[in-house]
PDB file of C-alpha atoms and ligand atoms in Angstrom:
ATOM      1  CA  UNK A 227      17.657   7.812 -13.167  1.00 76.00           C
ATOM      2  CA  UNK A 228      18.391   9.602  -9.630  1.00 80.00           C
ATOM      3  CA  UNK A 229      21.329  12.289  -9.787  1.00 91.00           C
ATOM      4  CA  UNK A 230      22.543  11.058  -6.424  1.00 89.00           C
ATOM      5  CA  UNK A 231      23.943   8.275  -4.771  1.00 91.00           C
ATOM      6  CA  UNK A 232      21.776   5.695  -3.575  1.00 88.00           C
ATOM      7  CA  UNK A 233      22.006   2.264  -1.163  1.00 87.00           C
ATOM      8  CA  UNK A 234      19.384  -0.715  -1.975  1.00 89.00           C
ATOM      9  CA  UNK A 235      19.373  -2.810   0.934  1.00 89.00           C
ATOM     10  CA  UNK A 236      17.471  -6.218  -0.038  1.00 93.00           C
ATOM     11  CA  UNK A 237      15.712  -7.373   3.468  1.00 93.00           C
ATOM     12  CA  UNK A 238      12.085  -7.228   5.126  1.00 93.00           C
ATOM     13  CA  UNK A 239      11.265  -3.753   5.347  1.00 90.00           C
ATOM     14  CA  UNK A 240       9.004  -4.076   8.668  1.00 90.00           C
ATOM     15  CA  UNK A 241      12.315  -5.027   9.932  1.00 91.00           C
ATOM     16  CA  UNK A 242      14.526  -2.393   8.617  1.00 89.00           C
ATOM     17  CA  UNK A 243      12.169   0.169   9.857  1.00 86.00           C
ATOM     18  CA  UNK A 244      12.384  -1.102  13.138  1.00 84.00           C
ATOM     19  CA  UNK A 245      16.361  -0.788  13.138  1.00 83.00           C
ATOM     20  CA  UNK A 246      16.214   2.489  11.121  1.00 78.00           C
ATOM     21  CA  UNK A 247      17.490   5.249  13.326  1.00 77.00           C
ATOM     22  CA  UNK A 248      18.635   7.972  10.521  1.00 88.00           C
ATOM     23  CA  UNK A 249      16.214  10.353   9.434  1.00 92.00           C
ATOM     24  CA  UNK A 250      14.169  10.514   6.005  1.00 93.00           C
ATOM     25  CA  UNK A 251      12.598  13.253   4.207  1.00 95.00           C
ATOM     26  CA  UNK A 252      10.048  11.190   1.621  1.00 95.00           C
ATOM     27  CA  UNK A 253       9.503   7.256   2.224  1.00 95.00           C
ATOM     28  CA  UNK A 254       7.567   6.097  -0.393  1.00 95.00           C
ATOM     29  CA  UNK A 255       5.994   2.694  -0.845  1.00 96.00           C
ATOM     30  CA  UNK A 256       4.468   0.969  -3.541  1.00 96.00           C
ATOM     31  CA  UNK A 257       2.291  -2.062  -3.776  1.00 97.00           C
ATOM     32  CA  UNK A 258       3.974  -3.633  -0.565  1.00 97.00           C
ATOM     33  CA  UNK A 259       2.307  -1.966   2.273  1.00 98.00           C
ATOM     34  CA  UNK A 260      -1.076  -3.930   1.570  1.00 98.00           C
ATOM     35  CA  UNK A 261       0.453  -7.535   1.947  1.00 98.00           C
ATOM     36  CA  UNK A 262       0.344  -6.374   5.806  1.00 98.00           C
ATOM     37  CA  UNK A 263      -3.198  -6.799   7.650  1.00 97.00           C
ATOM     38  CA  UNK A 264      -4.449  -2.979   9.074  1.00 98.00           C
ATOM     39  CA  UNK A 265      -3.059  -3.512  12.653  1.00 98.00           C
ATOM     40  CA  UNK A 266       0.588  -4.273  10.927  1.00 97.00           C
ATOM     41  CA  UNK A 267       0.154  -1.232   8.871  1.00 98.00           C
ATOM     42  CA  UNK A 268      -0.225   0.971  11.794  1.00 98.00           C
ATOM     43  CA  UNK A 269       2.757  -0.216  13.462  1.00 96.00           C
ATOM     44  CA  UNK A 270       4.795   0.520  10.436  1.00 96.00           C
ATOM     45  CA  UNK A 271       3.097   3.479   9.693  1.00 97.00           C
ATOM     46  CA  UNK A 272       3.648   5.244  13.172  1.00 96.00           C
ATOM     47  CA  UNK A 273       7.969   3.983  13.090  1.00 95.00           C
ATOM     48  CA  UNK A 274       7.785   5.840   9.294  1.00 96.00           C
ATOM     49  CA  UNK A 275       6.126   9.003  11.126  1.00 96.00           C
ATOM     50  CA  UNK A 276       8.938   9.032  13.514  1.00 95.00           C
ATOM     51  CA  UNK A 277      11.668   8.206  10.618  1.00 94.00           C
ATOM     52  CA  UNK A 278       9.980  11.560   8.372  1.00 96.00           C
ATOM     53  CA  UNK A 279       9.527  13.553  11.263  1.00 96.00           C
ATOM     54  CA  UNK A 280       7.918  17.138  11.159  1.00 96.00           C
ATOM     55  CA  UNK A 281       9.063  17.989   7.907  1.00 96.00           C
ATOM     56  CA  UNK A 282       8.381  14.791   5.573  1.00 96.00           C
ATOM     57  CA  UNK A 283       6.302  13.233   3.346  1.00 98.00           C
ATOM     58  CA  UNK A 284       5.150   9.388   3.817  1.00 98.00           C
ATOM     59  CA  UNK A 285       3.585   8.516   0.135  1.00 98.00           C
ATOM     60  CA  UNK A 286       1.812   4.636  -0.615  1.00 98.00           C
ATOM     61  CA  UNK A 287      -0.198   3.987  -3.890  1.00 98.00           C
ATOM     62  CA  UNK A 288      -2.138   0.581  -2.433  1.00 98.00           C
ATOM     63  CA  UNK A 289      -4.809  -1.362  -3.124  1.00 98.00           C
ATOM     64  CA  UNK A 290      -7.663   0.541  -1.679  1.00 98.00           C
ATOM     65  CA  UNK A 291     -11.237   0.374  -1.758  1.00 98.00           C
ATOM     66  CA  UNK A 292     -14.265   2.901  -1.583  1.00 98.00           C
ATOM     67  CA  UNK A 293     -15.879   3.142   1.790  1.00 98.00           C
ATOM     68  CA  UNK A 294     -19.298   0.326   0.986  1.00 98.00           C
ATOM     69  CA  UNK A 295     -16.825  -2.207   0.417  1.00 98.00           C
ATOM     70  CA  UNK A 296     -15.555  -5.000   2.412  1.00 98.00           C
ATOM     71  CA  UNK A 297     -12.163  -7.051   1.546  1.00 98.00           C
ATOM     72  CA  UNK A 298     -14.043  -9.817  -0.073  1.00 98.00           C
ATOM     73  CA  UNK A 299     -16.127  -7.424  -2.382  1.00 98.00           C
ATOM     74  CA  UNK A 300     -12.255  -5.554  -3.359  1.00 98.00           C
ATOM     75  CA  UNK A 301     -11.067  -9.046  -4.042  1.00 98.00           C
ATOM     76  CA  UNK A 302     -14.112  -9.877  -6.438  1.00 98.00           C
ATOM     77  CA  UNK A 303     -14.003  -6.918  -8.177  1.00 98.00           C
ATOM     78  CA  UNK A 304     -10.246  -7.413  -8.797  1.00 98.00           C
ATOM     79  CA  UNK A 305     -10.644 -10.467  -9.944  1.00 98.00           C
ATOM     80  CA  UNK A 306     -13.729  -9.190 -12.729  1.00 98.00           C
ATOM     81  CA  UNK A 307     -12.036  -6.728 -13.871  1.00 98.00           C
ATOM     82  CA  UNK A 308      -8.939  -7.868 -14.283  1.00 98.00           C
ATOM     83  CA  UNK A 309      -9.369 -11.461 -15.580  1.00 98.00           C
ATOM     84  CA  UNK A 310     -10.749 -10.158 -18.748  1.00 97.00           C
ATOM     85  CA  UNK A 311      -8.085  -7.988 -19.731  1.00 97.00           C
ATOM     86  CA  UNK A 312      -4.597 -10.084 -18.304  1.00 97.00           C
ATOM     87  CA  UNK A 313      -4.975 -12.093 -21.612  1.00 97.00           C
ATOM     88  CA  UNK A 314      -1.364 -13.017 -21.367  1.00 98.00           C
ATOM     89  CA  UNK A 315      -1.753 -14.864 -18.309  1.00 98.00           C
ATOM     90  CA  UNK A 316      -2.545 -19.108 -18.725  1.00 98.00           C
ATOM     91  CA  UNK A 317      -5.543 -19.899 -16.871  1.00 98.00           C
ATOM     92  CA  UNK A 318      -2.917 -21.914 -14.317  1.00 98.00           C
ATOM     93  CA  UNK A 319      -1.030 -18.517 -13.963  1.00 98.00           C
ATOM     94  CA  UNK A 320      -4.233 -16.587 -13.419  1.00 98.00           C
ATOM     95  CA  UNK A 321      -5.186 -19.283 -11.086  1.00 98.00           C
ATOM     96  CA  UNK A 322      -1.650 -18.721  -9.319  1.00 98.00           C
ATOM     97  CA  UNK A 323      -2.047 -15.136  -8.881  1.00 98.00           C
ATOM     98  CA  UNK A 324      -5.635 -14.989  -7.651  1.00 98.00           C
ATOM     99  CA  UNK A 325      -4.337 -17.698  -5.129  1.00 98.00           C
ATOM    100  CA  UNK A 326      -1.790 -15.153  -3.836  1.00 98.00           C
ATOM    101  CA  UNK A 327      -4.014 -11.958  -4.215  1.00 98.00           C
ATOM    102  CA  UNK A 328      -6.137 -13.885  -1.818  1.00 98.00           C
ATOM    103  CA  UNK A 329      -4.024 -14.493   0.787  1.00 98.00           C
ATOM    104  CA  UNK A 330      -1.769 -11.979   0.778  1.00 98.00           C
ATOM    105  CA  UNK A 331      -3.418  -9.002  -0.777  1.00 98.00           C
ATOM    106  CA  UNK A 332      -5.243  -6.478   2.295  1.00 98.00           C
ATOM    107  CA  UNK A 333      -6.687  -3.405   0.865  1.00 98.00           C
ATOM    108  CA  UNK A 334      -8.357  -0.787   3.285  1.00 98.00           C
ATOM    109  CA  UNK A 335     -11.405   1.372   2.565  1.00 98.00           C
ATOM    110  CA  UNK A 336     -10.506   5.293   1.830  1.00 98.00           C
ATOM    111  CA  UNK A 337     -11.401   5.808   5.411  1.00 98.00           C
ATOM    112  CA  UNK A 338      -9.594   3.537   7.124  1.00 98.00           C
ATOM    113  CA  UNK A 339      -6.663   4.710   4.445  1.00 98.00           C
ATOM    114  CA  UNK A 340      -6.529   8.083   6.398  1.00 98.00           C
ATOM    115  CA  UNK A 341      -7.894   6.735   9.730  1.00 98.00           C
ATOM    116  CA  UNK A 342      -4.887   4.479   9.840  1.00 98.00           C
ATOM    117  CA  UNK A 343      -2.537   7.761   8.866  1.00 98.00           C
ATOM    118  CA  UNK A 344      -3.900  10.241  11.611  1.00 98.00           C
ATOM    119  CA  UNK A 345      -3.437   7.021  14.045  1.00 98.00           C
ATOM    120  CA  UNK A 346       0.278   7.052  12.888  1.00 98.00           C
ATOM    121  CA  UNK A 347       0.411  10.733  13.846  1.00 98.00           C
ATOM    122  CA  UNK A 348       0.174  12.541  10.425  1.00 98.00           C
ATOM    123  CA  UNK A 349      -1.893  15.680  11.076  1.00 98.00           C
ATOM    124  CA  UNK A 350      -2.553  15.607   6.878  1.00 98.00           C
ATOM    125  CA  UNK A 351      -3.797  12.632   4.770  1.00 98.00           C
ATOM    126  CA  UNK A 352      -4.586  13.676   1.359  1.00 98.00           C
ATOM    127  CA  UNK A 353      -6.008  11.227  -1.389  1.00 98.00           C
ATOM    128  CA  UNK A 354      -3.674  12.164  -4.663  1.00 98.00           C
ATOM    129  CA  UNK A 355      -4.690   9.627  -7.115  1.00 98.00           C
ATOM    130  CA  UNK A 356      -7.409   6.978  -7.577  1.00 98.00           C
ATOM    131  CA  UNK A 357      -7.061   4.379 -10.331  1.00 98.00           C
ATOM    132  CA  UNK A 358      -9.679   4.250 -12.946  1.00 97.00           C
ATOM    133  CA  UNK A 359     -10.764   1.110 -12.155  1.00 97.00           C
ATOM    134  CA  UNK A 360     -10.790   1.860  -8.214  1.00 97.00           C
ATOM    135  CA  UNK A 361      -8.704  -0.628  -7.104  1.00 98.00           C
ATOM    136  CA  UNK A 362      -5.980   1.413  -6.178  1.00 98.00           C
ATOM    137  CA  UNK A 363      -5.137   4.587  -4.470  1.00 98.00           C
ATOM    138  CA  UNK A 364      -2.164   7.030  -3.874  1.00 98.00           C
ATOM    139  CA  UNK A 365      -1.999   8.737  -0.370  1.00 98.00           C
ATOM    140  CA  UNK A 366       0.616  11.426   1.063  1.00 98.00           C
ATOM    141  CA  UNK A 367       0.989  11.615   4.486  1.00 98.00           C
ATOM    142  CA  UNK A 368       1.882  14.516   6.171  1.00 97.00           C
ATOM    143  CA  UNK A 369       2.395  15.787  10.191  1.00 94.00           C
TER     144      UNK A 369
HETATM  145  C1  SAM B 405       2.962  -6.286  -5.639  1.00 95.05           C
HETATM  146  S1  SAM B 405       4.722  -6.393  -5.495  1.00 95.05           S
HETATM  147  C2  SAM B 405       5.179  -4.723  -5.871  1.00 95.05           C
HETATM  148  C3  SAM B 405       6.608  -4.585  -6.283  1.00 95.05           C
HETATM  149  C4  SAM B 405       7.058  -3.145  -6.592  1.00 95.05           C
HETATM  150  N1  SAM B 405       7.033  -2.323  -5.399  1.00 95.05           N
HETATM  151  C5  SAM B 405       6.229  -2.538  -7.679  1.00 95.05           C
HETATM  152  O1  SAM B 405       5.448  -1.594  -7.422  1.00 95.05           O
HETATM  153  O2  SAM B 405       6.348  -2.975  -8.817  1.00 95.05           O
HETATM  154  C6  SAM B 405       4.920  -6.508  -3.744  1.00 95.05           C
HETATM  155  C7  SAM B 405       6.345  -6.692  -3.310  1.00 95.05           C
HETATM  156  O3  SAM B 405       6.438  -6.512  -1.914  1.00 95.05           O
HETATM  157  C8  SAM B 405       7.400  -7.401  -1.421  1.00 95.05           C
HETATM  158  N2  SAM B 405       7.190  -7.544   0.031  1.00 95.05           N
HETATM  159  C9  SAM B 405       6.068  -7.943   0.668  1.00 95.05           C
HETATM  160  N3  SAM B 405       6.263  -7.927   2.005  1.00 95.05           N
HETATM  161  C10 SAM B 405       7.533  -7.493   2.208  1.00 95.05           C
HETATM  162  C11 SAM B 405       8.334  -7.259   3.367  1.00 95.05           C
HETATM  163  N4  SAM B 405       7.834  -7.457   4.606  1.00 95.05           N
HETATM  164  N5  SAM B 405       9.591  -6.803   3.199  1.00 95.05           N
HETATM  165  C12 SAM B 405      10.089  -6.559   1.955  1.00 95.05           C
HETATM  166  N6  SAM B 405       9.390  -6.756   0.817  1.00 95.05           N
HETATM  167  C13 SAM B 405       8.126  -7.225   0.946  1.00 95.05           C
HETATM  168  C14 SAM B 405       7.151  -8.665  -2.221  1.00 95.05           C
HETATM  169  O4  SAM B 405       8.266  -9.497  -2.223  1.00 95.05           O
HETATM  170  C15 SAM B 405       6.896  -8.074  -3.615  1.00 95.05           C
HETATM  171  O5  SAM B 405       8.083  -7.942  -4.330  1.00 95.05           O
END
């Protein structure tokens, strides 16, 4: 629970970062960021580098892969290691959500991670987590 008041607003976020205009110190976001392909994510990226400023942070945990890896390998290993241990899912709801993870799931390699935050304009891109099974990835950004 936060101790302080707080707003939800339900809407796209590319969009309400585009009409943002008040300041932030932290924007975090989780598991969203990666439904955008990498030229997307830089446009985002730089208007939340503007909305943090100097000062703030800018965290994502994402899917994220490690450098060797192309989009098609991520997507292969998500599905072998995952299939095996989702053992509520029907095989029509697996099917379902592999249909989805394909064509709307866009990881980016580690590098292209912090490439893609020094292109924003964050001076600092530090790695700060990295999922056992290396799917996924937490990443503070930082000018
Ligand atoms: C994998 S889910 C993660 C949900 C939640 N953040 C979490 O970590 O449990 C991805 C979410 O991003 C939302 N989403 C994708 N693109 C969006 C956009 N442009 N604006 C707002 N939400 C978006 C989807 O509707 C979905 O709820």
């Amino acid at each position: 629970m936060l101790a302080c008041p707080v707003i939800l607003e339900c809407r796209d976020f590319v969009v309400a970062l585009r009409d943002r205009i008040e300041a932030a110190d932290v924007v975090w976001i989780g598991y969203s960021l990666h439904h955008l392909p990498a030229t997307a994510k830089l446009v985002l990226m730089r208007e939340i580098r503007t909305v943090v400023g100097n000062h703030g942070l800018f965290l994502v945990c994402e899917p994220a892969s490690p450098d060797d890896e192309d989009r098609s390998g991520w997507l292969l290993r998500y599905e072998r290691l995952n299939k095996p241990l989702w053992t509520a899912l029907t095989p029509e709801e697996w099917g379902a959500l592999m249909v989805h993870v394909r064509a709307a799931d866009f990881p980016e390699t580690n590098s292209r991670w912090h490439l893609l935050g020094h292109e924003a304009g964050f001076a600092e891109v530090r790695e700060m987590f990295v999922a056992p099974d290396d799917l996924h990835r937490m990443y503070c950004f930082r000018a």
